[in-house]
Short mmCIF file of C-alpha atoms and ligand atoms in Angstrom, two decimals:
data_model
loop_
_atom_site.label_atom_id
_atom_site.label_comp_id
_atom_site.label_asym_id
_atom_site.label_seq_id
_atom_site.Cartn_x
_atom_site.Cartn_y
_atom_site.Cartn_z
CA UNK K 261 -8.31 -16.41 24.91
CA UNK K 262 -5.96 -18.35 23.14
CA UNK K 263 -6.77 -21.97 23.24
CA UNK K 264 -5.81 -25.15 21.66
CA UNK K 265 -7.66 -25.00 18.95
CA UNK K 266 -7.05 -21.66 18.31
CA UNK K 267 -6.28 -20.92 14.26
CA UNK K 268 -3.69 -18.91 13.30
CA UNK K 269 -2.78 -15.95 10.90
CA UNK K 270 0.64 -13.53 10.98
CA UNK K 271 2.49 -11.32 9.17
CA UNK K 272 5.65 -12.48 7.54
CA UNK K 273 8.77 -9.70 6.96
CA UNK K 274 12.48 -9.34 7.84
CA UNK K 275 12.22 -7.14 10.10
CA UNK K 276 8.57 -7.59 11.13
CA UNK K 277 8.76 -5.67 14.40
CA UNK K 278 7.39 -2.33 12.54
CA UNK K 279 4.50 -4.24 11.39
CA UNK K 280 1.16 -2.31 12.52
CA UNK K 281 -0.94 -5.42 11.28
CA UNK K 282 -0.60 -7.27 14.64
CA UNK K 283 -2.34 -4.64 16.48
CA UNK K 284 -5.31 -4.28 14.06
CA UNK K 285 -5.75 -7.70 13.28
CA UNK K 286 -5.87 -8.80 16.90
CA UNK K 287 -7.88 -5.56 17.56
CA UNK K 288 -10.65 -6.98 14.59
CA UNK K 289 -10.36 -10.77 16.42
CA UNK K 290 -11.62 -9.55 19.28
CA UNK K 291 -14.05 -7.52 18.17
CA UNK K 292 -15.16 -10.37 15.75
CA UNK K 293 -14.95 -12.88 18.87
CA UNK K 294 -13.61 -15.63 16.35
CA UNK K 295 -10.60 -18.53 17.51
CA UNK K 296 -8.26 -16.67 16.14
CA UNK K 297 -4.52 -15.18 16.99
CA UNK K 298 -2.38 -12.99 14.44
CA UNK K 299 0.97 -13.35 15.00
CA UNK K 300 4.70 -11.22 13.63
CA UNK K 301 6.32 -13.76 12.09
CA UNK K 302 9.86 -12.62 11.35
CA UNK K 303 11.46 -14.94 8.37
CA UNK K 304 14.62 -13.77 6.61
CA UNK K 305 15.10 -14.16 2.90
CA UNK K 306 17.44 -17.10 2.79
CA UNK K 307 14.21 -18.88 5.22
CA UNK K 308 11.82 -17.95 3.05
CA UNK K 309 11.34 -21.80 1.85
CA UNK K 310 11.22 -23.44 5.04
CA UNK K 311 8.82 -21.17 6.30
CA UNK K 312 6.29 -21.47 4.06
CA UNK K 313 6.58 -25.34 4.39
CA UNK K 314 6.42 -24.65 7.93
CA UNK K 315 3.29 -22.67 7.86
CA UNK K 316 1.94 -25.63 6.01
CA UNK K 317 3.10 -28.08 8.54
CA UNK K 318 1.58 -26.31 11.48
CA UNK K 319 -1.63 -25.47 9.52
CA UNK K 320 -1.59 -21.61 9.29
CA UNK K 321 -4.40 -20.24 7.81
CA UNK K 322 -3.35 -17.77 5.78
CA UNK K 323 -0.76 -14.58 6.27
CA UNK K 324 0.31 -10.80 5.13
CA UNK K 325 3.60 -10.18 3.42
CA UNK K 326 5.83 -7.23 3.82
CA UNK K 327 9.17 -6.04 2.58
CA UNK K 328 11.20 -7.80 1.20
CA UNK K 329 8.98 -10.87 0.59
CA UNK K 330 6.28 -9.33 -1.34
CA UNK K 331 7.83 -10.63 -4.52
CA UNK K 332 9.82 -13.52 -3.49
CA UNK K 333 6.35 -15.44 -2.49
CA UNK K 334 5.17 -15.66 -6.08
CA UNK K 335 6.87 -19.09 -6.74
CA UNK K 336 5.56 -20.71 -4.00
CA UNK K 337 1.72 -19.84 -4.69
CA UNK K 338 -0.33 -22.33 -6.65
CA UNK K 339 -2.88 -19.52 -7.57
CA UNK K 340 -2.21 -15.72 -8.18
CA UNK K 341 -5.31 -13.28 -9.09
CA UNK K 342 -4.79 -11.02 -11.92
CA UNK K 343 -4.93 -7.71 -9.66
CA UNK K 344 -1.49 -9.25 -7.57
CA UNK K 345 -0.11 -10.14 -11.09
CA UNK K 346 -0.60 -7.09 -12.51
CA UNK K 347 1.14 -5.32 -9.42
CA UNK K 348 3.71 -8.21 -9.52
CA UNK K 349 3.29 -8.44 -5.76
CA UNK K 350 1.74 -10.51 -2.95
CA UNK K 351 0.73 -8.86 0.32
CA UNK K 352 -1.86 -11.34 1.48
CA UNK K 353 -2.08 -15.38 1.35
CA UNK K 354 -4.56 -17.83 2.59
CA UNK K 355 -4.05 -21.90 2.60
CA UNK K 356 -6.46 -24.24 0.25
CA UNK K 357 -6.37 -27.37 0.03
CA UNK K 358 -4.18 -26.99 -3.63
CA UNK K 359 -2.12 -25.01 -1.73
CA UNK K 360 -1.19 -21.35 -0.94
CA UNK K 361 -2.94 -18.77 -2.92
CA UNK K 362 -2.34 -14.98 -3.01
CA UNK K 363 -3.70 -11.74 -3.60
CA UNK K 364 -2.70 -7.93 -3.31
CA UNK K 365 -5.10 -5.98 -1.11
CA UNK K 366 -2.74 -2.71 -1.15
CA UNK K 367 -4.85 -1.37 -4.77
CA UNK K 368 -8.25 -2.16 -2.52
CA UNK K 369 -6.59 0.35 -0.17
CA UNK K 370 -5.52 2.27 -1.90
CA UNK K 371 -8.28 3.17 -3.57
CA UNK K 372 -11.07 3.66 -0.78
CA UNK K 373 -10.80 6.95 0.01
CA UNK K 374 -10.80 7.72 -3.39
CA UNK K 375 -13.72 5.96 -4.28
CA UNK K 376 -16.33 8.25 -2.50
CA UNK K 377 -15.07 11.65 -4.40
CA UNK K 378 -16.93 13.14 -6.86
CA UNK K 379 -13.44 13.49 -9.49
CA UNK K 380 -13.62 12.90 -12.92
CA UNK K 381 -11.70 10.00 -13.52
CA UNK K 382 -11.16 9.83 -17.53
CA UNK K 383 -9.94 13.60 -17.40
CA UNK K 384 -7.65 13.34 -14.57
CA UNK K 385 -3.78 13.28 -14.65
CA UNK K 386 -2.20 11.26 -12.25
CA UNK K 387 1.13 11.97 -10.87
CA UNK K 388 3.18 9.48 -8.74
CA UNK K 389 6.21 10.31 -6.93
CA UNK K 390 8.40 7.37 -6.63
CA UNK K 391 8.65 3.88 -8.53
CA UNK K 392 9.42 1.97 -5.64
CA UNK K 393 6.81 -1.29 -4.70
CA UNK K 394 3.79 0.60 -3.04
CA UNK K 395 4.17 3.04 -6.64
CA UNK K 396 2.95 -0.31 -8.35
CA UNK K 397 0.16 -0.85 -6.67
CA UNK K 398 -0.90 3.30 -7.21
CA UNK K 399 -0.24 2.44 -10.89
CA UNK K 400 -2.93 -0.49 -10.79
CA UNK K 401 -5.25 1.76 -8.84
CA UNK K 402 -5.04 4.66 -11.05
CA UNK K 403 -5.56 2.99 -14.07
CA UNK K 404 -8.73 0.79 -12.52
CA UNK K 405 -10.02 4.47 -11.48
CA UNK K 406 -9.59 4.79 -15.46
CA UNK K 407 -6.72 8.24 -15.12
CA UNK K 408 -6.59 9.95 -18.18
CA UNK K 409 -2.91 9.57 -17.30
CA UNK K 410 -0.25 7.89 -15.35
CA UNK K 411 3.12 10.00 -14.79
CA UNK K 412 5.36 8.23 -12.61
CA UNK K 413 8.57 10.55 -11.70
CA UNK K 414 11.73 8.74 -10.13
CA UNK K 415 15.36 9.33 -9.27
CA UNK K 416 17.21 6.50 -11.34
CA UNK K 417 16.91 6.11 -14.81
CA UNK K 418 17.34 2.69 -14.69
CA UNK K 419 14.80 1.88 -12.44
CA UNK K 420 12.34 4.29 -14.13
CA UNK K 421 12.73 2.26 -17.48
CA UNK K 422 12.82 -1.20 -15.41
CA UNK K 423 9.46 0.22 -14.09
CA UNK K 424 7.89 1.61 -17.81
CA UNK K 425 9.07 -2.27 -18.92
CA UNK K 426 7.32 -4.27 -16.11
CA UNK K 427 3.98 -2.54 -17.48
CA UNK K 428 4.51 -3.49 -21.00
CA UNK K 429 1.98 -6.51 -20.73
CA UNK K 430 -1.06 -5.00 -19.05
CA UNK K 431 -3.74 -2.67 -19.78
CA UNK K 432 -1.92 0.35 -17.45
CA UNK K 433 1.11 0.33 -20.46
CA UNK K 434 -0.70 2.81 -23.01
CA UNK K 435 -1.78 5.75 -19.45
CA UNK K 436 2.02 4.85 -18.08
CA UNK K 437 5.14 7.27 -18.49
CA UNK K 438 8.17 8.22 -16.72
CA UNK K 439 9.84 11.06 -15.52
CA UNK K 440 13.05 12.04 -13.83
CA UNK K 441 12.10 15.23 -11.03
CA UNK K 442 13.32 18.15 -13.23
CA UNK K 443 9.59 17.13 -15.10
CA UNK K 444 7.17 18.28 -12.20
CA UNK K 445 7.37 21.51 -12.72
CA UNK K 446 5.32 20.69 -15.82
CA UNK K 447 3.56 18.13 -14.81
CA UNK K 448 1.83 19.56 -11.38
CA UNK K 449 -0.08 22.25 -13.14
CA UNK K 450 -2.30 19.77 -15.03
CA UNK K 451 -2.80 17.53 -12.02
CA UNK K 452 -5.81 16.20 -10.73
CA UNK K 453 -4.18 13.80 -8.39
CA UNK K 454 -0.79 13.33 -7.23
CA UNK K 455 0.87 10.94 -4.64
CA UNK K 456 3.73 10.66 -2.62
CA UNK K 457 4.74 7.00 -2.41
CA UNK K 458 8.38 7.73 -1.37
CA UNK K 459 9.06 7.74 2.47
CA UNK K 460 10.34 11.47 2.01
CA UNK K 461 8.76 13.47 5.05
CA UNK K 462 7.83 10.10 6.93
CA UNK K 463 8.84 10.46 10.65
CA UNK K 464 11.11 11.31 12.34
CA UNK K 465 11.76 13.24 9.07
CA UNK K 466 8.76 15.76 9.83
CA UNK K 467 10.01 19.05 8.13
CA UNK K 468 10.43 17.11 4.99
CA UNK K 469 8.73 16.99 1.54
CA UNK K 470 8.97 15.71 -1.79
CA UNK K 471 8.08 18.54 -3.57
CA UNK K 472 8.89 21.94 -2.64
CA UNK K 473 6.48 24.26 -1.91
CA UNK K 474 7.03 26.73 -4.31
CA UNK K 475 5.88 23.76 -7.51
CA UNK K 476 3.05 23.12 -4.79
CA UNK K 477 1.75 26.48 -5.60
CA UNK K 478 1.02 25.77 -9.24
CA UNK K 479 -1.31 22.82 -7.91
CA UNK K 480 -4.94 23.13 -8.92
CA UNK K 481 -6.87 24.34 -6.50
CA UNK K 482 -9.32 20.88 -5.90
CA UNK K 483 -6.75 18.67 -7.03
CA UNK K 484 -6.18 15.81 -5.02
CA UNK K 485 -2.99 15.49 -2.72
CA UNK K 486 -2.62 12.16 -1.46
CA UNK K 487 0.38 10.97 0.91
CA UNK K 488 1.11 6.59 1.77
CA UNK K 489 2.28 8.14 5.05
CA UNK K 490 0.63 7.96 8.21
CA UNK K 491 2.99 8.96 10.34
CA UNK K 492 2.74 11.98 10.98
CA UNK K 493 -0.86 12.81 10.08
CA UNK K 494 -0.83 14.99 7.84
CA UNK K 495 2.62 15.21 6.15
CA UNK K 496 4.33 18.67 5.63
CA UNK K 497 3.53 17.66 1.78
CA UNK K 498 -0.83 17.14 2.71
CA UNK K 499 -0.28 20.48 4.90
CA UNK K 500 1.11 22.83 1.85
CA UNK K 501 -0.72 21.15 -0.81
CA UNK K 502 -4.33 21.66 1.61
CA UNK K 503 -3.13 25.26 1.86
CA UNK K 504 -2.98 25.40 -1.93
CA UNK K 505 -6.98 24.47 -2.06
CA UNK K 506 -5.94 20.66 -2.55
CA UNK K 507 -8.30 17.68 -1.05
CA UNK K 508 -5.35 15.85 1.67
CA UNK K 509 -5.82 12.12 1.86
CA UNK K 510 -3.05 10.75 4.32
CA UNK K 511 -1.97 6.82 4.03
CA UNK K 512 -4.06 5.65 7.17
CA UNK K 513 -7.20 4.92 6.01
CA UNK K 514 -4.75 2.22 2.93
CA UNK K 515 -3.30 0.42 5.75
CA UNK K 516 -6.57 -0.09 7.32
CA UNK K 517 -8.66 -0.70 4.32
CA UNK K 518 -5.58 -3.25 2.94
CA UNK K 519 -6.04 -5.27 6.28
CA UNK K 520 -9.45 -5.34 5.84
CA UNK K 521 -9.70 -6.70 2.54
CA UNK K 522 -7.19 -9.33 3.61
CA UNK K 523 -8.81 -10.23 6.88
CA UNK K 524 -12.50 -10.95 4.74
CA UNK K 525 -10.72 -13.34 2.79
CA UNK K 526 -9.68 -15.08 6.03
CA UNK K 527 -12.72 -15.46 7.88
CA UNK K 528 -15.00 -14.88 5.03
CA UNK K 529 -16.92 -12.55 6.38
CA UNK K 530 -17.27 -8.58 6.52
CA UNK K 531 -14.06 -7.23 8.79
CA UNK K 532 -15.07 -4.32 11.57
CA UNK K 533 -13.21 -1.67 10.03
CA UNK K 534 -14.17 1.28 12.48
CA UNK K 535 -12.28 -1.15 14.98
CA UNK K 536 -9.48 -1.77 12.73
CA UNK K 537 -8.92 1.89 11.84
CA UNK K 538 -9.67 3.23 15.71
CA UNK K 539 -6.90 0.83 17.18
CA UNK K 540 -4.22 1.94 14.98
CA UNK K 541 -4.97 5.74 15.72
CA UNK K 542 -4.74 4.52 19.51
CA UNK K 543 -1.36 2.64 19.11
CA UNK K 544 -0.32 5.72 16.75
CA UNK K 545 -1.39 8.31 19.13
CA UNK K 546 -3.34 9.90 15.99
CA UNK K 547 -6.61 11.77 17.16
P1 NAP R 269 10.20 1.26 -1.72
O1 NAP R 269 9.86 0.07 -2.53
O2 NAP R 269 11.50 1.32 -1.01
O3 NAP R 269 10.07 2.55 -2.69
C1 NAP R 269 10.40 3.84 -2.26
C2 NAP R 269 10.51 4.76 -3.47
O4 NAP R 269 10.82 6.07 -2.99
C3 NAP R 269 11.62 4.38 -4.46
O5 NAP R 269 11.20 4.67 -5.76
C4 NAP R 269 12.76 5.31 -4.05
O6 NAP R 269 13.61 5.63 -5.11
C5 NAP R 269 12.00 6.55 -3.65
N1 NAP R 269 12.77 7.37 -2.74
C6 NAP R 269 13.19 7.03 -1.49
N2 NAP R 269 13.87 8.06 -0.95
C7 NAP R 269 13.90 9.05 -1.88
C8 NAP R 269 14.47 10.36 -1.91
N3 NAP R 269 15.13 10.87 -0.86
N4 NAP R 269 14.29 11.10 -3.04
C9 NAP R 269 13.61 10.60 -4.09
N5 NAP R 269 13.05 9.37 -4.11
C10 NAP R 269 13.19 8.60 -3.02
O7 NAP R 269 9.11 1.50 -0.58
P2 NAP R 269 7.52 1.23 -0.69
O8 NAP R 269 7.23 -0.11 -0.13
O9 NAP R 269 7.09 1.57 -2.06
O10 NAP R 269 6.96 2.28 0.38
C11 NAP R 269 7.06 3.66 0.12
C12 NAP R 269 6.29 4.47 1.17
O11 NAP R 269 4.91 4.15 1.13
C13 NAP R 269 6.74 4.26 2.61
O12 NAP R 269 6.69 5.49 3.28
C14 NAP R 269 5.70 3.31 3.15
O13 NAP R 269 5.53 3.44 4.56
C15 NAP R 269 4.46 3.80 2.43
N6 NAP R 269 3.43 2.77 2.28
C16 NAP R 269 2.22 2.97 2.87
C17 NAP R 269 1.22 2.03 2.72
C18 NAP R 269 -0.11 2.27 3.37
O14 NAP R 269 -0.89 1.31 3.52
N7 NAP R 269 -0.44 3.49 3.73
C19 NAP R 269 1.46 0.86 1.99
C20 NAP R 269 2.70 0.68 1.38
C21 NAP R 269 3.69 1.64 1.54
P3 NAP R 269 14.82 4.65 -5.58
O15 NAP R 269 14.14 3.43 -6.12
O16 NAP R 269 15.54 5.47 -6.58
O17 NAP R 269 15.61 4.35 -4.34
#
C-alpha cells in the first residue's frame, strides 16, 4: 500500500514508457515488503535540470537512468565511482546528504552470467558488435574479466575512432581496437566470446541478425555467443551461433542483475532476484 510516508524511487528517460524497471522494481518491493513505490518518470532533455532539483525537493531516494540521460546526469552528481567513469555513463543514482551520487550497474550485469563459466579469461578474444552506449559498458566488463582482447566492430568510422579515443585514459586502452564489419570474417574464428550490443534482430525484427550465418559457421565450437536482447528469447543470432556448438547467453538475466545491483544500493540490503527475474518473464511472456 502506498501511504504517506511512502519513499520513493523511478526511472528517469524520454520516453520512459518502454522501461521494464517499473515492473521489477515494484515486483522486488513487494516481495521485500519495504515503504517503497518505483515510479516512470518521463523528463525530456531540455528538463533535465529542473528535475533533478525536483527530485531533491520532493525527497526522492534515489533513481535509474535510461536513454538519453545516461550521460547528461554526470554534471549534476557530486560523486561518480570509477566503474561509471570508466563507462562514462550513469544508470543508477541515490540521494546523500552531499548530494546525488551515481554509479553504473549495467558492467555488474553484464557480467553475471559470465561469471559462473569455466572460460579462460586471459586467452580469450572478445568481439563486440556495435559501439553504441551498452558497447561501453561490455568494454568495461571484458576487460575486468581480464580478455586477452577487445575488438569492437562498428559502422561509422567516426564513431569507431570517437570510441578507440574515449578509452585512451583507462586500463581497457592497451586490449581495445576497432573494426569496420568487412573485419569479422577474421576476427570470429579466434573468438572466445562475442556480443551483439546493436538492436539488430530485436523484435519485431525477429528474422534478423548481425552476422550472417555463413561467418557464424567459422565460430568455435564452445565459444561464447552472447546477445543484450531479450526480446525475443533467444535471438536468430543465439539460435545459429548454439547450432554452431556456441554457449547462448540472451540479455535477460543483464537487465535483471543491473536492477538488482541498483536496488541493494537503495535499500541496502540483498534484492530478491528470483522475483525480479520471474516478473519480467511474466510481463514478457518468456517461459
Ligand atoms: P545505442 O547507444 O543506440 O547503440 C546501438 C549500436 O548499434 C550503435 O553502435 C549503432 O551504430 C549500432 N547499430 C544500430 N543499428 C545497426 C545496424 N542496422 N547495423 C549496424 N550497426 C547498427 O544503443 P544501446 O543503448 O547501446 O543499446 C543497444 C542494444 O542493447 C539494444 O538492443 C538494447 O535493448 C540492448 N541493451 C540491453 C541491456 C540489457 O540489460 N540486457 C542493457 C542495455 C542495452 P551507429 O552508432 O553507427 O548508429
Amino acid at each position: 500500500m502506498i501511504t504517506g510516508k511512502t519513499k520513493l524511487l523511478g526511472v528517469i528517460g524520454h520516453p520512459v514508457s518502454h522501461s521494464l524497471s517499473p515492473v521489477m522494481h515494484n515486483a522486488a518491493i513487494a516481495n521485500l515488503g519495504v515503504d517503497f513505490a518505483y515510479l516512470p518518470l518521463p523528463v525530456k532533455p531540455e528538463d533535465l535540470a529542473v528535475a533533478i532539483a525536483g527530485f531533491a525537493a520532493i525527497g526522492l531516494e534515489g533513481f535509474n537512468i535510461t536513454i538519453p540521460h545516461k550521460q547528461s546526469i554526470m554534471p549534476f552528481l557530486t560523486e561518480i565511482t570509477p566503474i561509471a567513469q570508466a563507462v562514462g555513463a550513469v544508470n543508477t543514482v541515490w540521494r546523500t546528504e552531499q548530494g546525488w551520487n551515481g554509479t553504473n550497474t549495467d558492467v555488474i550485469g553484464f557480467l553475471a552470467p559470465l561469471k559462473p563459466l569455466d572460460q579462460p579469461w586471459t586467452e580469450t578474444d572478445a568481439v563486440i558488435l556495435g559501439n553504441g552506449g551498452a558497447a561501453r559498458a561490455v568494454v568495461a566488463g571484458c576487460a575486468e574479466l581480464g580478455c586477452r582482447s577487445i575488438h569492437v566492430v562498428g559502422r561509422d568510422r567516426a564513431k569507431l575512432a570517437t570510441f578507440q579515443q574515449s578509452w585512451a585514459h583507462s586500463a581497457a586502452a592497451a586490449l581495445l581496437q576497432t573494426h569496420e564489419w568487412h573485419d569479422l570474417a577474421t576476427l570470429i574464428p579466434t573468438a572466445g566470446l562475442i556480443v551483439n550490443t546493436t538492436p539488430i534482430g530485436m523484435y519485431p525484427q525477429v528474422d534478423h541478425s548481425p552476422v550472417d550465418v555463413s561467418l557464424l559457421e567459422r565460430l568455435q565450437p564452445g565459444a561464447i555467443a552472447y546477445d543484450l536482447i531479450y526480446v525475443p528469447k533467444p535471438t536468430l543470432f543465439l539460435q545459429q551461433a548454439a547450432q554452431q556448438g556456441a554457449i547462448a547467453i540472451d540479455g535477460l538475466e543483464m537487465l535483471v542483475q543491473q536492477g538488482a545491483a541498483a536496488l541493494e544500493i537503495w535499500l541496502q540490503q540483498p534484492a530478491p532476484v528470483d522475483v525480479m527475474r520471474r516478473s519480467l518473464q511474466q510481463y514478457l511472456n518468456l517461459t
